[in-house]
Amino acid sequence: MNGFSMGFPWTAFALNLAWAAGASLAVMLATFAVALRIGVHRIVDVAWGAAFTAVAVATFAASAGEGDVVRRLVVTALTAVWGLRLAIHIGRRGRGHGEDPRYERMLAKAPGSRNAYALRMVYLLQGSLVWLVSLPVQAAQYVSGRPSLVTYVAGTALWAVGIGFEAVGDAQLARFRADSANRGKLMDRGLWSWTRHPNYFGDFCVWWGLFLLTCDSLPAAVVSVVSPVVMSLLLTQGSGKRLLEQHMADRPGYAEYRARTSGFFPRPPGRE
């Protein structure tokens, strides 16, 4: 059934929410156990992408016999590709490094046990966010009827733009940092000359794209719109752009870079 169908299997979807919560919690608790063993909590950033992949696979299995199989396969695959790419990238980037300064500062202020505080305020909090942000992935599994052409093209195209910005931006930054001649310099080339945060903009596009794949069903769209909204707020006002720019504010040349480069949405480089 195409169009904004009011038919939606609420009972099955409610059970799916529990499966998704369990998958996210399992990944975070397993990661917490590893972190205790190696003494570094930064690996939770690797678990972020892995947890979304686990939720996508779990919800695909839980929704067997529900929804349209094409939509289910597409949404699961797109989420897994995004999540695994992100997990692998962060894992490689952090290899051989000690604790992330963000977590070190947070845990230095922990009341009582540092590890118990990390479990509550890092792992369980991020696991809850994974469950919330993944709502389009969960809801799309239960939308009946083949995706409309507009929904399918718009959703997958926006996802592709997003993962392209993330992958290319991350690769450009990695090459820049690997060159010892760039030590102490700001990355302001390639995509980083179009936006100060190509990876955050990429995340924004990915999650709005996945949301569009639910929009053949009004109930699914209403339930899952909270996901891209929350992700957009996190990226622009929460733990993403805002905190990173506070950290970078005193770097030499950053004020000039900020003046000539878009803060989020890409645009041609300006002049100082």
PDB file of C-alpha atoms in Angstrom:
ATOM      1  CA  MET A   1       0.000   0.000   0.000  1.00  0.00           C
ATOM      2  CA  ASN A   2       1.685   3.227  -1.103  1.00  0.00           C
ATOM      3  CA  GLY A   3       0.955   6.729   0.151  1.00  0.00           C
ATOM      4  CA  PHE A   4       0.529   7.798   3.728  1.00  0.00           C
ATOM      5  CA  SER A   5      -1.038   4.586   5.020  1.00  0.00           C
ATOM      6  CA  MET A   6      -2.632   4.672   8.455  1.00  0.00           C
ATOM      7  CA  GLY A   7      -2.208   0.903   8.849  1.00  0.00           C
ATOM      8  CA  PHE A   8       0.701   0.133  11.161  1.00  0.00           C
ATOM      9  CA  PRO A   9       1.339  -2.981  13.333  1.00  0.00           C
ATOM     10  CA  TRP A  10       1.714  -1.208  16.672  1.00  0.00           C
ATOM     11  CA  THR A  11       1.868  -4.368  18.792  1.00  0.00           C
ATOM     12  CA  ALA A  12       4.671  -5.910  16.731  1.00  0.00           C
ATOM     13  CA  PHE A  13       6.511  -2.590  16.653  1.00  0.00           C
ATOM     14  CA  ALA A  14       6.302  -2.281  20.450  1.00  0.00           C
ATOM     15  CA  LEU A  15       7.961  -5.695  20.796  1.00  0.00           C
ATOM     16  CA  ASN A  16      10.589  -4.567  18.307  1.00  0.00           C
ATOM     17  CA  LEU A  17      11.417  -1.599  20.531  1.00  0.00           C
ATOM     18  CA  ALA A  18      12.359  -4.066  23.270  1.00  0.00           C
ATOM     19  CA  TRP A  19      14.547  -6.085  20.891  1.00  0.00           C
ATOM     20  CA  ALA A  20      16.314  -2.910  19.788  1.00  0.00           C
ATOM     21  CA  ALA A  21      16.886  -1.806  23.375  1.00  0.00           C
ATOM     22  CA  GLY A  22      18.335  -5.213  24.203  1.00  0.00           C
ATOM     23  CA  ALA A  23      20.699  -5.126  21.204  1.00  0.00           C
ATOM     24  CA  SER A  24      21.966  -1.653  22.063  1.00  0.00           C
ATOM     25  CA  LEU A  25      22.395  -2.554  25.747  1.00  0.00           C
ATOM     26  CA  ALA A  26      24.275  -5.758  24.899  1.00  0.00           C
ATOM     27  CA  VAL A  27      26.810  -3.886  22.759  1.00  0.00           C
ATOM     28  CA  MET A  28      27.344  -1.199  25.394  1.00  0.00           C
ATOM     29  CA  LEU A  29      27.736  -3.658  28.285  1.00  0.00           C
ATOM     30  CA  ALA A  30      30.168  -5.789  26.280  1.00  0.00           C
ATOM     31  CA  THR A  31      32.159  -2.666  25.430  1.00  0.00           C
ATOM     32  CA  PHE A  32      32.145  -1.599  29.090  1.00  0.00           C
ATOM     33  CA  ALA A  33      33.584  -4.981  30.070  1.00  0.00           C
ATOM     34  CA  VAL A  34      36.379  -4.582  27.523  1.00  0.00           C
ATOM     35  CA  ALA A  35      37.039  -1.016  28.694  1.00  0.00           C
ATOM     36  CA  LEU A  36      37.460  -2.208  32.279  1.00  0.00           C
ATOM     37  CA  ARG A  37      39.960  -4.790  31.110  1.00  0.00           C
ATOM     38  CA  ILE A  38      42.114  -2.399  29.059  1.00  0.00           C
ATOM     39  CA  GLY A  39      41.568   0.660  31.276  1.00  0.00           C
ATOM     40  CA  VAL A  40      40.386   2.993  28.508  1.00  0.00           C
ATOM     41  CA  HIS A  41      36.803   4.173  28.013  1.00  0.00           C
ATOM     42  CA  ARG A  42      37.368   5.816  24.641  1.00  0.00           C
ATOM     43  CA  ILE A  43      36.402   2.553  22.926  1.00  0.00           C
ATOM     44  CA  VAL A  44      32.773   3.455  23.605  1.00  0.00           C
ATOM     45  CA  ASP A  45      33.041   5.666  20.510  1.00  0.00           C
ATOM     46  CA  VAL A  46      33.684   2.521  18.462  1.00  0.00           C
ATOM     47  CA  ALA A  47      30.626   0.930  20.066  1.00  0.00           C
ATOM     48  CA  TRP A  48      28.425   3.828  18.886  1.00  0.00           C
ATOM     49  CA  GLY A  49      28.487   2.742  15.246  1.00  0.00           C
ATOM     50  CA  ALA A  50      28.539  -0.957  16.154  1.00  0.00           C
ATOM     51  CA  ALA A  51      25.423  -0.560  18.317  1.00  0.00           C
ATOM     52  CA  PHE A  52      23.438   0.965  15.447  1.00  0.00           C
ATOM     53  CA  THR A  53      24.448  -1.987  13.287  1.00  0.00           C
ATOM     54  CA  ALA A  54      23.353  -4.415  16.008  1.00  0.00           C
ATOM     55  CA  VAL A  55      19.993  -2.653  16.341  1.00  0.00           C
ATOM     56  CA  ALA A  56      19.457  -2.750  12.566  1.00  0.00           C
ATOM     57  CA  VAL A  57      20.201  -6.482  12.393  1.00  0.00           C
ATOM     58  CA  ALA A  58      18.112  -7.270  15.496  1.00  0.00           C
ATOM     59  CA  THR A  59      15.116  -5.293  14.270  1.00  0.00           C
ATOM     60  CA  PHE A  60      15.380  -6.898  10.818  1.00  0.00           C
ATOM     61  CA  ALA A  61      15.236 -10.331  12.455  1.00  0.00           C
ATOM     62  CA  ALA A  62      12.415  -9.325  14.800  1.00  0.00           C
ATOM     63  CA  SER A  63      10.307  -7.965  11.934  1.00  0.00           C
ATOM     64  CA  ALA A  64      10.356 -11.135   9.830  1.00  0.00           C
ATOM     65  CA  GLY A  65       7.014 -11.411   8.054  1.00  0.00           C
ATOM     66  CA  GLU A  66       6.233  -7.726   8.622  1.00  0.00           C
ATOM     67  CA  GLY A  67       6.608  -4.763   6.280  1.00  0.00           C
ATOM     68  CA  ASP A  68       8.094  -4.735   2.804  1.00  0.00           C
ATOM     69  CA  VAL A  69      11.199  -6.869   2.386  1.00  0.00           C
ATOM     70  CA  VAL A  70      12.844  -4.426  -0.055  1.00  0.00           C
ATOM     71  CA  ARG A  71      12.528  -1.512   2.360  1.00  0.00           C
ATOM     72  CA  ARG A  72      13.676  -3.710   5.263  1.00  0.00           C
ATOM     73  CA  LEU A  73      16.782  -4.865   3.395  1.00  0.00           C
ATOM     74  CA  VAL A  74      17.654  -1.370   2.172  1.00  0.00           C
ATOM     75  CA  VAL A  75      17.298   0.279   5.583  1.00  0.00           C
ATOM     76  CA  THR A  76      19.232  -2.491   7.345  1.00  0.00           C
ATOM     77  CA  ALA A  77      22.043  -2.410   4.784  1.00  0.00           C
ATOM     78  CA  LEU A  78      22.359   1.391   4.783  1.00  0.00           C
ATOM     79  CA  THR A  79      22.488   1.493   8.572  1.00  0.00           C
ATOM     80  CA  ALA A  80      25.037  -1.327   8.775  1.00  0.00           C
ATOM     81  CA  VAL A  81      27.313   0.258   6.166  1.00  0.00           C
ATOM     82  CA  TRP A  82      27.210   3.593   7.980  1.00  0.00           C
ATOM     83  CA  GLY A  83      27.675   2.078  11.444  1.00  0.00           C
ATOM     84  CA  LEU A  84      30.496  -0.310  10.549  1.00  0.00           C
ATOM     85  CA  ARG A  85      32.391   2.321   8.550  1.00  0.00           C
ATOM     86  CA  LEU A  86      32.202   4.684  11.495  1.00  0.00           C
ATOM     87  CA  ALA A  87      33.238   2.020  14.015  1.00  0.00           C
ATOM     88  CA  ILE A  88      36.217   0.912  11.918  1.00  0.00           C
ATOM     89  CA  HIS A  89      37.333   4.490  11.294  1.00  0.00           C
ATOM     90  CA  ILE A  90      37.187   5.469  14.971  1.00  0.00           C
ATOM     91  CA  GLY A  91      38.889   2.231  15.981  1.00  0.00           C
ATOM     92  CA  ARG A  92      41.795   2.861  13.621  1.00  0.00           C
ATOM     93  CA  ARG A  93      42.056   6.510  14.621  1.00  0.00           C
ATOM     94  CA  GLY A  94      42.274   5.698  18.324  1.00  0.00           C
ATOM     95  CA  ARG A  95      44.651   2.746  18.049  1.00  0.00           C
ATOM     96  CA  GLY A  96      47.647   3.171  20.343  1.00  0.00           C
ATOM     97  CA  HIS A  97      46.252   6.250  22.088  1.00  0.00           C
ATOM     98  CA  GLY A  98      45.397   6.611  25.745  1.00  0.00           C
ATOM     99  CA  GLU A  99      42.167   7.887  27.232  1.00  0.00           C
ATOM    100  CA  ASP A 100      40.160  10.486  25.327  1.00  0.00           C
ATOM    101  CA  PRO A 101      40.578  13.885  27.071  1.00  0.00           C
ATOM    102  CA  ARG A 102      36.789  14.345  27.070  1.00  0.00           C
ATOM    103  CA  TYR A 103      36.263  11.223  29.142  1.00  0.00           C
ATOM    104  CA  GLU A 104      39.272  11.973  31.303  1.00  0.00           C
ATOM    105  CA  ARG A 105      37.815  15.357  32.256  1.00  0.00           C
ATOM    106  CA  MET A 106      34.363  13.873  32.849  1.00  0.00           C
ATOM    107  CA  LEU A 107      35.601  11.005  34.997  1.00  0.00           C
ATOM    108  CA  ALA A 108      37.907  13.263  37.002  1.00  0.00           C
ATOM    109  CA  LYS A 109      34.741  14.872  38.404  1.00  0.00           C
ATOM    110  CA  ALA A 110      32.967  11.579  39.051  1.00  0.00           C
ATOM    111  CA  PRO A 111      31.311  11.286  42.468  1.00  0.00           C
ATOM    112  CA  GLY A 112      32.392   7.918  43.878  1.00  0.00           C
ATOM    113  CA  SER A 113      33.492   5.133  41.546  1.00  0.00           C
ATOM    114  CA  ARG A 114      34.809   6.348  38.194  1.00  0.00           C
ATOM    115  CA  ASN A 115      33.778   3.136  36.476  1.00  0.00           C
ATOM    116  CA  ALA A 116      30.244   3.167  37.877  1.00  0.00           C
ATOM    117  CA  TYR A 117      29.906   6.793  36.809  1.00  0.00           C
ATOM    118  CA  ALA A 118      31.205   5.912  33.329  1.00  0.00           C
ATOM    119  CA  LEU A 119      28.671   3.082  33.068  1.00  0.00           C
ATOM    120  CA  ARG A 120      25.778   5.419  33.899  1.00  0.00           C
ATOM    121  CA  MET A 121      26.814   8.600  32.154  1.00  0.00           C
ATOM    122  CA  VAL A 122      28.628   7.228  29.106  1.00  0.00           C
ATOM    123  CA  TYR A 123      27.638   3.669  28.210  1.00  0.00           C
ATOM    124  CA  LEU A 124      24.006   3.562  29.317  1.00  0.00           C
ATOM    125  CA  LEU A 125      23.391   7.116  28.118  1.00  0.00           C
ATOM    126  CA  GLN A 126      24.869   6.386  24.685  1.00  0.00           C
ATOM    127  CA  GLY A 127      22.973   3.106  24.523  1.00  0.00           C
ATOM    128  CA  SER A 128      19.727   4.979  25.185  1.00  0.00           C
ATOM    129  CA  LEU A 129      20.565   7.487  22.465  1.00  0.00           C
ATOM    130  CA  VAL A 130      21.274   4.675  20.002  1.00  0.00           C
ATOM    131  CA  TRP A 131      17.820   3.255  20.733  1.00  0.00           C
ATOM    132  CA  LEU A 132      16.169   6.664  20.275  1.00  0.00           C
ATOM    133  CA  VAL A 133      18.075   7.781  17.193  1.00  0.00           C
ATOM    134  CA  SER A 134      17.543   4.398  15.494  1.00  0.00           C
ATOM    135  CA  LEU A 135      13.733   4.780  15.515  1.00  0.00           C
ATOM    136  CA  PRO A 136      13.550   5.270  11.704  1.00  0.00           C
ATOM    137  CA  VAL A 137      15.523   2.044  11.239  1.00  0.00           C
ATOM    138  CA  GLN A 138      13.081   0.238  13.507  1.00  0.00           C
ATOM    139  CA  ALA A 139       9.887   1.799  12.155  1.00  0.00           C
ATOM    140  CA  ALA A 140      10.829   1.302   8.498  1.00  0.00           C
ATOM    141  CA  GLN A 141      10.841  -2.470   9.038  1.00  0.00           C
ATOM    142  CA  TYR A 142       7.073  -2.352   9.629  1.00  0.00           C
ATOM    143  CA  VAL A 143       5.949  -0.121   6.766  1.00  0.00           C
ATOM    144  CA  SER A 144       3.885  -2.139   4.302  1.00  0.00           C
ATOM    145  CA  GLY A 145       4.074  -1.698   0.535  1.00  0.00           C
ATOM    146  CA  ARG A 146       7.026  -1.000  -1.705  1.00  0.00           C
ATOM    147  CA  PRO A 147       8.752   2.355  -1.169  1.00  0.00           C
ATOM    148  CA  SER A 148       7.457   5.069  -3.476  1.00  0.00           C
ATOM    149  CA  LEU A 149      10.015   6.214  -6.039  1.00  0.00           C
ATOM    150  CA  VAL A 150      10.269   9.664  -4.445  1.00  0.00           C
ATOM    151  CA  THR A 151      10.809   8.206  -0.966  1.00  0.00           C
ATOM    152  CA  TYR A 152      13.347   5.668  -2.154  1.00  0.00           C
ATOM    153  CA  VAL A 153      15.391   8.044  -4.324  1.00  0.00           C
ATOM    154  CA  ALA A 154      15.324  10.961  -1.883  1.00  0.00           C
ATOM    155  CA  GLY A 155      16.163   8.823   1.147  1.00  0.00           C
ATOM    156  CA  THR A 156      18.997   6.844  -0.399  1.00  0.00           C
ATOM    157  CA  ALA A 157      20.425   9.892  -2.198  1.00  0.00           C
ATOM    158  CA  LEU A 158      20.543  11.933   1.002  1.00  0.00           C
ATOM    159  CA  TRP A 159      22.120   8.973   2.836  1.00  0.00           C
ATOM    160  CA  ALA A 160      24.729   8.700   0.047  1.00  0.00           C
ATOM    161  CA  VAL A 161      25.577  12.405   0.304  1.00  0.00           C
ATOM    162  CA  GLY A 162      25.967  11.992   4.042  1.00  0.00           C
ATOM    163  CA  ILE A 163      28.233   8.974   4.056  1.00  0.00           C
ATOM    164  CA  GLY A 164      30.233  10.538   1.221  1.00  0.00           C
ATOM    165  CA  PHE A 165      30.904  13.657   3.267  1.00  0.00           C
ATOM    166  CA  GLU A 166      31.868  11.549   6.276  1.00  0.00           C
ATOM    167  CA  ALA A 167      34.161   9.139   4.439  1.00  0.00           C
ATOM    168  CA  VAL A 168      35.876  11.749   2.260  1.00  0.00           C
ATOM    169  CA  GLY A 169      36.202  14.248   5.115  1.00  0.00           C
ATOM    170  CA  ASP A 170      37.666  11.628   7.450  1.00  0.00           C
ATOM    171  CA  ALA A 171      40.120  10.433   4.785  1.00  0.00           C
ATOM    172  CA  GLN A 172      41.252  13.984   4.003  1.00  0.00           C
ATOM    173  CA  LEU A 173      41.788  14.751   7.681  1.00  0.00           C
ATOM    174  CA  ALA A 174      43.718  11.499   8.233  1.00  0.00           C
ATOM    175  CA  ARG A 175      46.075  12.278   5.335  1.00  0.00           C
ATOM    176  CA  PHE A 176      46.551  15.821   6.597  1.00  0.00           C
ATOM    177  CA  ARG A 177      47.460  14.657  10.102  1.00  0.00           C
ATOM    178  CA  ALA A 178      49.795  11.953   8.793  1.00  0.00           C
ATOM    179  CA  ASP A 179      51.996  14.605   7.148  1.00  0.00           C
ATOM    180  CA  SER A 180      54.488  15.886   9.730  1.00  0.00           C
ATOM    181  CA  ALA A 181      54.707  19.173   7.810  1.00  0.00           C
ATOM    182  CA  ASN A 182      51.151  19.931   8.941  1.00  0.00           C
ATOM    183  CA  ARG A 183      51.838  19.558  12.650  1.00  0.00           C
ATOM    184  CA  GLY A 184      50.221  22.427  14.530  1.00  0.00           C
ATOM    185  CA  LYS A 185      48.284  23.584  11.472  1.00  0.00           C
ATOM    186  CA  LEU A 186      44.509  23.677  10.961  1.00  0.00           C
ATOM    187  CA  MET A 187      42.897  21.444   8.380  1.00  0.00           C
ATOM    188  CA  ASP A 188      41.230  23.856   5.950  1.00  0.00           C
ATOM    189  CA  ARG A 189      41.448  21.975   2.672  1.00  0.00           C
ATOM    190  CA  GLY A 190      39.102  19.834   0.598  1.00  0.00           C
ATOM    191  CA  LEU A 191      35.686  19.431   2.191  1.00  0.00           C
ATOM    192  CA  TRP A 192      37.051  21.186   5.279  1.00  0.00           C
ATOM    193  CA  SER A 193      37.170  24.397   3.261  1.00  0.00           C
ATOM    194  CA  TRP A 194      33.452  24.087   2.508  1.00  0.00           C
ATOM    195  CA  THR A 195      32.294  23.304   6.051  1.00  0.00           C
ATOM    196  CA  ARG A 196      34.114  23.185   9.386  1.00  0.00           C
ATOM    197  CA  HIS A 197      32.364  19.898  10.141  1.00  0.00           C
ATOM    198  CA  PRO A 198      31.953  17.654   7.061  1.00  0.00           C
ATOM    199  CA  ASN A 199      31.599  14.562   9.269  1.00  0.00           C
ATOM    200  CA  TYR A 200      28.830  16.094  11.381  1.00  0.00           C
ATOM    201  CA  PHE A 201      27.045  17.357   8.275  1.00  0.00           C
ATOM    202  CA  GLY A 202      27.359  13.832   6.901  1.00  0.00           C
ATOM    203  CA  ASP A 203      25.689  12.356   9.991  1.00  0.00           C
ATOM    204  CA  PHE A 204      22.906  14.910   9.605  1.00  0.00           C
ATOM    205  CA  CYS A 205      22.242  13.790   6.021  1.00  0.00           C
ATOM    206  CA  VAL A 206      22.432  10.069   6.856  1.00  0.00           C
ATOM    207  CA  TRP A 207      19.749  10.241   9.529  1.00  0.00           C
ATOM    208  CA  TRP A 208      17.401  12.513   7.623  1.00  0.00           C
ATOM    209  CA  GLY A 209      17.824  10.145   4.663  1.00  0.00           C
ATOM    210  CA  LEU A 210      16.933   7.088   6.753  1.00  0.00           C
ATOM    211  CA  PHE A 211      13.946   8.978   8.134  1.00  0.00           C
ATOM    212  CA  LEU A 212      12.661   9.654   4.598  1.00  0.00           C
ATOM    213  CA  LEU A 213      12.482   5.891   4.035  1.00  0.00           C
ATOM    214  CA  THR A 214       9.724   5.701   6.669  1.00  0.00           C
ATOM    215  CA  CYS A 215       7.607   8.413   5.086  1.00  0.00           C
ATOM    216  CA  ASP A 216       5.304   6.125   3.084  1.00  0.00           C
ATOM    217  CA  SER A 217       3.542   5.577   6.404  1.00  0.00           C
ATOM    218  CA  LEU A 218       2.273   8.529   8.407  1.00  0.00           C
ATOM    219  CA  PRO A 219       2.404   6.688  11.770  1.00  0.00           C
ATOM    220  CA  ALA A 220       5.969   5.501  11.126  1.00  0.00           C
ATOM    221  CA  ALA A 221       7.040   8.995  10.081  1.00  0.00           C
ATOM    222  CA  VAL A 222       5.458  10.596  13.152  1.00  0.00           C
ATOM    223  CA  VAL A 223       7.066   8.061  15.494  1.00  0.00           C
ATOM    224  CA  SER A 224      10.526   8.312  13.969  1.00  0.00           C
ATOM    225  CA  VAL A 225      10.884  12.043  13.193  1.00  0.00           C
ATOM    226  CA  VAL A 226      12.261  12.521  16.706  1.00  0.00           C
ATOM    227  CA  SER A 227      15.398  10.677  15.544  1.00  0.00           C
ATOM    228  CA  PRO A 228      16.780  13.147  12.960  1.00  0.00           C
ATOM    229  CA  VAL A 229      15.649  16.060  15.123  1.00  0.00           C
ATOM    230  CA  VAL A 230      17.570  14.739  18.143  1.00  0.00           C
ATOM    231  CA  MET A 231      20.594  13.896  16.001  1.00  0.00           C
ATOM    232  CA  SER A 232      20.559  17.375  14.458  1.00  0.00           C
ATOM    233  CA  LEU A 233      20.484  18.971  17.919  1.00  0.00           C
ATOM    234  CA  LEU A 234      23.308  16.734  19.176  1.00  0.00           C
ATOM    235  CA  LEU A 235      25.440  17.555  16.151  1.00  0.00           C
ATOM    236  CA  THR A 236      24.908  21.314  16.228  1.00  0.00           C
ATOM    237  CA  GLN A 237      24.107  22.207  19.848  1.00  0.00           C
ATOM    238  CA  GLY A 238      25.131  19.202  21.953  1.00  0.00           C
ATOM    239  CA  SER A 239      28.256  17.057  22.025  1.00  0.00           C
ATOM    240  CA  GLY A 240      29.221  17.745  18.408  1.00  0.00           C
ATOM    241  CA  LYS A 241      29.949  21.090  16.786  1.00  0.00           C
ATOM    242  CA  ARG A 242      29.497  23.290  19.866  1.00  0.00           C
ATOM    243  CA  LEU A 243      31.924  21.411  22.154  1.00  0.00           C
ATOM    244  CA  LEU A 244      34.525  20.894  19.444  1.00  0.00           C
ATOM    245  CA  GLU A 245      34.537  24.562  18.546  1.00  0.00           C
ATOM    246  CA  GLN A 246      34.912  25.535  22.196  1.00  0.00           C
ATOM    247  CA  HIS A 247      37.964  23.283  22.325  1.00  0.00           C
ATOM    248  CA  MET A 248      39.388  24.740  19.092  1.00  0.00           C
ATOM    249  CA  ALA A 249      38.666  28.412  19.855  1.00  0.00           C
ATOM    250  CA  ASP A 250      42.165  29.267  21.100  1.00  0.00           C
ATOM    251  CA  ARG A 251      44.052  27.510  18.297  1.00  0.00           C
ATOM    252  CA  PRO A 252      46.156  29.907  16.187  1.00  0.00           C
ATOM    253  CA  GLY A 253      44.330  30.765  12.983  1.00  0.00           C
ATOM    254  CA  TYR A 254      41.008  29.301  14.059  1.00  0.00           C
ATOM    255  CA  ALA A 255      39.203  32.653  14.196  1.00  0.00           C
ATOM    256  CA  GLU A 256      40.198  33.347  10.581  1.00  0.00           C
ATOM    257  CA  TYR A 257      39.192  29.826   9.509  1.00  0.00           C
ATOM    258  CA  ARG A 258      35.853  30.243  11.242  1.00  0.00           C
ATOM    259  CA  ALA A 259      35.244  33.585   9.529  1.00  0.00           C
ATOM    260  CA  ARG A 260      35.753  32.203   6.016  1.00  0.00           C
ATOM    261  CA  THR A 261      34.237  28.712   6.376  1.00  0.00           C
ATOM    262  CA  SER A 262      30.638  27.634   6.883  1.00  0.00           C
ATOM    263  CA  GLY A 263      29.877  26.289  10.341  1.00  0.00           C
ATOM    264  CA  PHE A 264      27.732  23.384   9.148  1.00  0.00           C
ATOM    265  CA  PHE A 265      25.983  23.400   5.773  1.00  0.00           C
ATOM    266  CA  PRO A 266      28.589  23.343   2.948  1.00  0.00           C
ATOM    267  CA  ARG A 267      29.170  26.416   0.832  1.00  0.00           C
ATOM    268  CA  PRO A 268      32.036  27.552  -1.417  1.00  0.00           C
ATOM    269  CA  PRO A 269      35.042  28.775   0.554  1.00  0.00           C
ATOM    270  CA  GLY A 270      35.014  32.449   1.408  1.00  0.00           C
ATOM    271  CA  ARG A 271      37.876  34.840   1.698  1.00  0.00           C
ATOM    272  CA  GLU A 272      39.515  36.049   4.879  1.00  0.00           C
TER     273      GLU A 272
END
